Amino acid sequence: KAGVTQTPRYLIKTRGQQVTLSCSPISGHRSVSWYQQTPGQGLQFLFEYFSETQRNKGNFPGRFSGRQFSNSRSEMNVSTLELGDSALYLCASSSGGLTNSPLHFGNGTRLTVT
Amino acid sequence: GQQVMQIPQYQHVQEGEDFTTYCNSSTTLSNIQWYKQRPGGHPVFLIQLVKSGEVKKQKRLTFQFGEAKKNSSLHITATQTTDVGTYFCAGPPPSGSARQLTFGSGTQLTVLP
C-alpha cells in the first residue's frame, strides 16, 4: 500500500506570497490532518478534514486554510506569507472513524519564506 | 489548553546503555500515542496505550501508561544506533477529534557507537 504523498518536498517563497501544498492520503483513508513543525513550537495541529468537511481547526490565523476533495486528497493554502511560516508542513492520514486510529505522516513539505 | 510536557529534551547514551523518556499531560488522556522521527524524516507511529496502568512491549521498547492516565514513559533497553531519532508522545484533547493530537516537545536521542 502506498504511503502518504506530499508535494512538493521543498518550497521557497517570498513574504506576502501565497502557497498551496498537496497531500494524497493512504488509499481508503478518509481523514487528513495537517501539522506544522518548527524547532521552536514543535508539532502543532492545523486542521483535519474528513469527507470533504473541516472537522477541527487548530489555533492558527485565517491565512491558513485547507480543503479536501472527493477522492480524499487534500490541499492546504497559506496566504500573505510571513517569515514565521517557515516550517515543515506534515500531512497525516488515518481511517478517521470513531476509533483512535493512528496518524500516518507523509514526508512533509519544507517551506522557506524569505 | 491542554499541554503535554516531555523530558528530557536531549539524551546522549553510549550504545548498549538504556534510555527513558517521560511524558506528562495537563489533562487526563483517553489514550497516548508514541511516534519516532528519524533525522530528516517524518514522525512514524510506534504504539498507542489506552488503559490505565497499561504496559506494552515491542522488542527492546517498553511503553507504560500511568494509573491516572496523565503520564507515560518509553524505555529502550540496550540502545542501538538504529534507535537514533526524536521520540514524541501525543494525546488527543479531552473532547474533539482523536486526530487533533497535542504533541510533547520530544526527546532527541543520540546513540554513540
CSV table of C-alpha atoms in Angstrom, one decimal:
chain,number,residue,atom,x,y,z
A,1,LYS,CA,0.0,0.0,0.0
A,2,ALA,CA,1.4,3.4,-0.9
A,3,GLY,CA,2.0,5.8,1.9
A,4,VAL,CA,1.0,9.4,2.3
A,5,THR,CA,2.4,11.5,-0.5
A,6,GLN,CA,3.1,15.2,-0.1
A,7,THR,CA,4.1,17.6,-2.9
A,8,PRO,CA,6.2,19.5,-3.3
A,9,ARG,CA,9.0,18.4,-0.9
A,10,TYR,CA,10.6,21.9,-0.8
A,11,LEU,CA,9.4,25.4,-1.5
A,12,ILE,CA,11.0,28.8,-1.3
A,13,LYS,CA,8.6,31.7,-1.3
A,14,THR,CA,8.8,35.4,-0.6
A,15,ARG,CA,7.0,37.3,2.2
A,16,GLY,CA,3.5,38.3,1.0
A,17,GLN,CA,3.1,35.5,-1.5
A,18,GLN,CA,0.8,32.6,-1.1
A,19,VAL,CA,1.4,28.9,-1.3
A,20,THR,CA,-0.5,25.7,-1.9
A,21,LEU,CA,0.6,22.3,-0.6
A,22,SER,CA,-0.8,19.0,-1.6
A,23,CYS,CA,-1.4,15.7,0.2
A,24,SER,CA,-2.6,12.3,-1.1
A,25,PRO,CA,-3.6,10.0,1.8
A,26,ILE,CA,-3.2,6.3,2.0
A,27,SER,CA,-5.8,4.6,-0.1
A,28,GLY,CA,-9.0,4.1,1.9
A,29,HIS,CA,-8.2,6.7,4.5
A,30,ARG,CA,-10.8,9.4,4.7
A,31,SER,CA,-9.3,11.7,7.3
A,32,VAL,CA,-6.4,14.1,6.5
A,33,SER,CA,-4.8,16.2,9.2
A,34,TRP,CA,-2.2,18.9,8.7
A,35,TYR,CA,0.5,19.7,11.2
A,36,GLN,CA,3.2,22.4,11.3
A,37,GLN,CA,6.6,21.5,12.7
A,38,THR,CA,9.1,24.2,13.8
A,39,PRO,CA,12.1,24.0,16.1
A,40,GLY,CA,10.6,26.5,18.5
A,41,GLN,CA,6.9,25.4,18.6
A,42,GLY,CA,7.3,21.7,17.8
A,43,LEU,CA,4.4,19.8,16.2
A,44,GLN,CA,1.2,21.8,16.1
A,45,PHE,CA,-2.2,20.8,14.7
A,46,LEU,CA,-3.5,23.0,11.9
A,47,PHE,CA,-6.8,21.3,10.8
A,48,GLU,CA,-8.4,18.0,10.0
A,49,TYR,CA,-10.6,17.1,7.1
A,50,PHE,CA,-13.0,14.2,6.8
A,51,SER,CA,-15.3,13.5,3.9
A,52,GLU,CA,-14.6,16.9,2.4
A,53,THR,CA,-15.5,18.7,5.6
A,54,GLN,CA,-13.3,20.5,8.0
A,55,ARG,CA,-13.7,18.7,11.3
A,56,ASN,CA,-11.4,20.6,13.6
A,57,LYS,CA,-9.1,23.6,13.4
A,58,GLY,CA,-6.1,24.5,15.5
A,59,ASN,CA,-5.1,27.8,16.8
A,60,PHE,CA,-3.7,29.4,13.6
A,61,PRO,CA,-4.7,32.6,11.8
A,62,GLY,CA,-7.2,32.6,9.0
A,63,ARG,CA,-4.3,32.9,6.5
A,64,PHE,CA,-4.1,29.1,6.9
A,65,SER,CA,-6.8,27.2,5.1
A,66,GLY,CA,-7.4,23.9,3.5
A,67,ARG,CA,-9.8,21.7,1.6
A,68,GLN,CA,-10.4,18.1,0.8
A,69,PHE,CA,-11.6,16.6,-2.4
A,70,SER,CA,-14.0,13.7,-3.0
A,71,ASN,CA,-11.0,11.4,-3.5
A,72,SER,CA,-9.8,12.4,-0.1
A,73,ARG,CA,-6.8,14.3,-1.4
A,74,SER,CA,-6.2,17.5,0.5
A,75,GLU,CA,-4.6,20.8,-0.1
A,76,MET,CA,-3.6,23.5,2.4
A,77,ASN,CA,-3.1,27.1,1.5
A,78,VAL,CA,-1.2,29.8,3.2
A,79,SER,CA,-1.8,33.4,2.1
A,80,THR,CA,0.2,36.5,2.7
A,81,LEU,CA,3.2,34.5,3.8
A,82,GLU,CA,5.3,35.7,6.8
A,83,LEU,CA,8.8,34.8,7.8
A,84,GLY,CA,7.4,32.8,10.7
A,85,ASP,CA,5.6,30.5,8.4
A,86,SER,CA,8.8,28.8,7.5
A,87,ALA,CA,8.4,25.3,8.7
A,88,LEU,CA,7.9,21.6,7.8
A,89,TYR,CA,4.3,21.1,7.0
A,90,LEU,CA,3.2,17.5,7.6
A,91,CYS,CA,0.1,15.8,6.3
A,92,ALA,CA,-1.2,12.7,8.1
A,93,SER,CA,-3.9,10.4,7.1
A,94,SER,CA,-5.9,8.0,9.1
A,95,SER,CA,-9.0,5.9,8.7
A,96,GLY,CA,-10.8,8.6,10.6
A,97,GLY,CA,-13.5,6.5,12.2
A,98,LEU,CA,-14.7,6.8,15.8
A,99,THR,CA,-11.8,4.7,17.0
A,100,ASN,CA,-8.5,6.2,17.8
A,101,SER,CA,-6.7,5.2,14.6
A,102,PRO,CA,-3.1,6.3,14.5
A,103,LEU,CA,-1.7,9.0,12.2
A,104,HIS,CA,0.3,8.1,9.1
A,105,PHE,CA,2.5,11.0,8.2
A,106,GLY,CA,3.9,12.0,4.8
A,107,ASN,CA,7.5,13.1,4.3
A,108,GLY,CA,6.3,16.7,4.6
A,109,THR,CA,6.8,19.9,2.6
A,110,ARG,CA,9.7,22.1,3.8
A,111,LEU,CA,8.6,25.7,3.3
A,112,THR,CA,11.1,28.5,3.5
A,113,VAL,CA,9.9,32.1,3.4
A,114,THR,CA,12.4,34.8,2.6
B,1,GLY,CA,-5.4,24.5,26.8
B,2,GLN,CA,-4.1,21.0,27.0
B,3,GLN,CA,-0.3,20.8,27.5
B,4,VAL,CA,1.9,17.8,27.1
B,5,MET,CA,5.4,18.0,28.5
B,6,GLN,CA,8.2,15.7,27.8
B,7,ILE,CA,11.6,15.2,29.4
B,8,PRO,CA,14.5,15.2,28.9
B,9,GLN,CA,14.8,17.3,25.7
B,10,TYR,CA,18.1,15.7,24.7
B,11,GLN,CA,19.7,12.4,25.7
B,12,HIS,CA,23.1,11.1,24.7
B,13,VAL,CA,23.9,7.5,25.5
B,14,GLN,CA,26.6,5.0,24.7
B,15,GLU,CA,25.4,2.1,22.5
B,16,GLY,CA,24.2,-0.6,24.8
B,17,GLU,CA,23.0,1.7,27.6
B,18,ASP,CA,19.3,2.1,28.4
B,19,PHE,CA,17.2,5.2,27.7
B,20,THR,CA,14.0,6.5,29.1
B,21,THR,CA,11.8,9.5,28.1
B,22,TYR,CA,8.9,10.7,30.2
B,23,CYS,CA,5.7,12.4,29.2
B,24,ASN,CA,3.2,14.3,31.3
B,25,SER,CA,-0.2,15.7,30.3
B,26,SER,CA,-2.0,18.6,32.0
B,27,THR,CA,-5.3,16.7,31.4
B,28,THR,CA,-6.4,13.1,31.7
B,29,LEU,CA,-5.9,11.3,28.4
B,30,SER,CA,-8.2,8.8,26.7
B,31,ASN,CA,-5.1,7.4,25.1
B,32,ILE,CA,-1.5,8.2,24.5
B,33,GLN,CA,0.5,7.6,21.3
B,34,TRP,CA,4.2,7.5,20.7
B,35,TYR,CA,5.9,8.4,17.5
B,36,LYS,CA,9.5,8.3,16.4
B,37,GLN,CA,11.1,10.8,13.9
B,38,ARG,CA,14.5,10.0,12.4
B,39,PRO,CA,16.7,12.9,11.5
B,40,GLY,CA,15.4,14.4,8.2
B,41,GLY,CA,12.3,12.2,8.4
B,42,HIS,CA,8.7,12.3,9.4
B,43,PRO,CA,7.0,11.0,12.6
B,44,VAL,CA,6.3,7.3,12.5
B,45,PHE,CA,3.6,5.8,14.7
B,46,LEU,CA,5.1,3.4,17.3
B,47,ILE,CA,2.2,2.5,19.7
B,48,GLN,CA,-1.0,3.5,21.3
B,49,LEU,CA,-1.8,2.9,25.0
B,50,VAL,CA,-5.4,3.1,26.1
B,51,LYS,CA,-5.9,1.5,29.5
B,52,SER,CA,-4.8,2.9,32.9
B,53,GLY,CA,-1.6,1.2,34.0
B,54,GLU,CA,-1.1,-0.4,30.6
B,55,VAL,CA,2.3,-1.7,29.7
B,56,LYS,CA,3.2,-2.8,26.2
B,57,LYS,CA,6.5,-4.1,24.8
B,58,GLN,CA,7.9,-4.0,21.3
B,59,LYS,CA,11.2,-5.9,21.3
B,60,ARG,CA,13.6,-3.6,23.3
B,61,LEU,CA,11.0,-0.9,23.8
B,62,THR,CA,8.7,-0.8,26.8
B,63,PHE,CA,5.8,1.7,27.0
B,64,GLN,CA,3.8,2.5,30.1
B,65,PHE,CA,0.7,4.5,30.7
B,66,GLY,CA,0.2,5.9,34.2
B,67,GLU,CA,-2.6,4.8,36.5
B,68,ALA,CA,-4.1,8.3,36.4
B,69,LYS,CA,-3.8,8.3,32.6
B,70,LYS,CA,-1.8,11.6,32.7
B,71,ASN,CA,1.7,10.3,32.3
B,72,SER,CA,3.6,7.8,30.2
B,73,SER,CA,7.1,6.6,29.6
B,74,LEU,CA,9.1,4.9,26.9
B,75,HIS,CA,12.1,2.8,27.9
B,76,ILE,CA,14.6,1.4,25.5
B,77,THR,CA,16.9,-1.4,26.7
B,78,ALA,CA,20.4,-1.7,25.3
B,79,THR,CA,20.2,1.1,22.8
B,80,GLN,CA,21.5,0.6,19.3
B,81,THR,CA,22.5,3.2,16.7
B,82,THR,CA,19.2,2.5,14.8
B,83,ASP,CA,17.4,4.0,17.8
B,84,VAL,CA,18.7,7.4,17.0
B,85,GLY,CA,15.9,10.0,16.5
B,86,THR,CA,13.3,12.1,18.3
B,87,TYR,CA,10.6,10.4,20.3
B,88,PHE,CA,7.3,12.2,20.7
B,89,CYS,CA,4.4,11.4,22.9
B,90,ALA,CA,1.0,12.7,21.9
B,91,GLY,CA,-2.5,12.8,23.2
B,92,PRO,CA,-6.0,13.8,22.0
B,93,PRO,CA,-8.0,16.6,23.5
B,94,PRO,CA,-10.5,15.9,26.3
B,95,SER,CA,-13.2,16.4,23.7
B,96,GLY,CA,-12.9,16.6,20.0
B,97,SER,CA,-11.2,14.7,17.3
B,98,ALA,CA,-8.8,11.9,18.0
B,99,ARG,CA,-6.7,13.3,15.2
B,100,GLN,CA,-6.2,16.7,16.9
B,101,LEU,CA,-3.2,15.5,18.8
B,102,THR,CA,-1.2,17.6,21.2
B,103,PHE,CA,2.4,16.5,20.9
B,104,GLY,CA,5.1,16.7,23.5
B,105,SER,CA,8.3,18.6,22.6
B,106,GLY,CA,10.1,15.4,22.0
B,107,THR,CA,13.3,13.8,23.3
B,108,GLN,CA,16.1,13.7,20.9
B,109,LEU,CA,18.2,10.6,21.4
B,110,THR,CA,21.8,10.3,20.2
B,111,VAL,CA,23.5,6.9,20.5
B,112,LEU,CA,27.2,7.0,20.4
B,113,PRO,CA,28.9,3.9,19.0
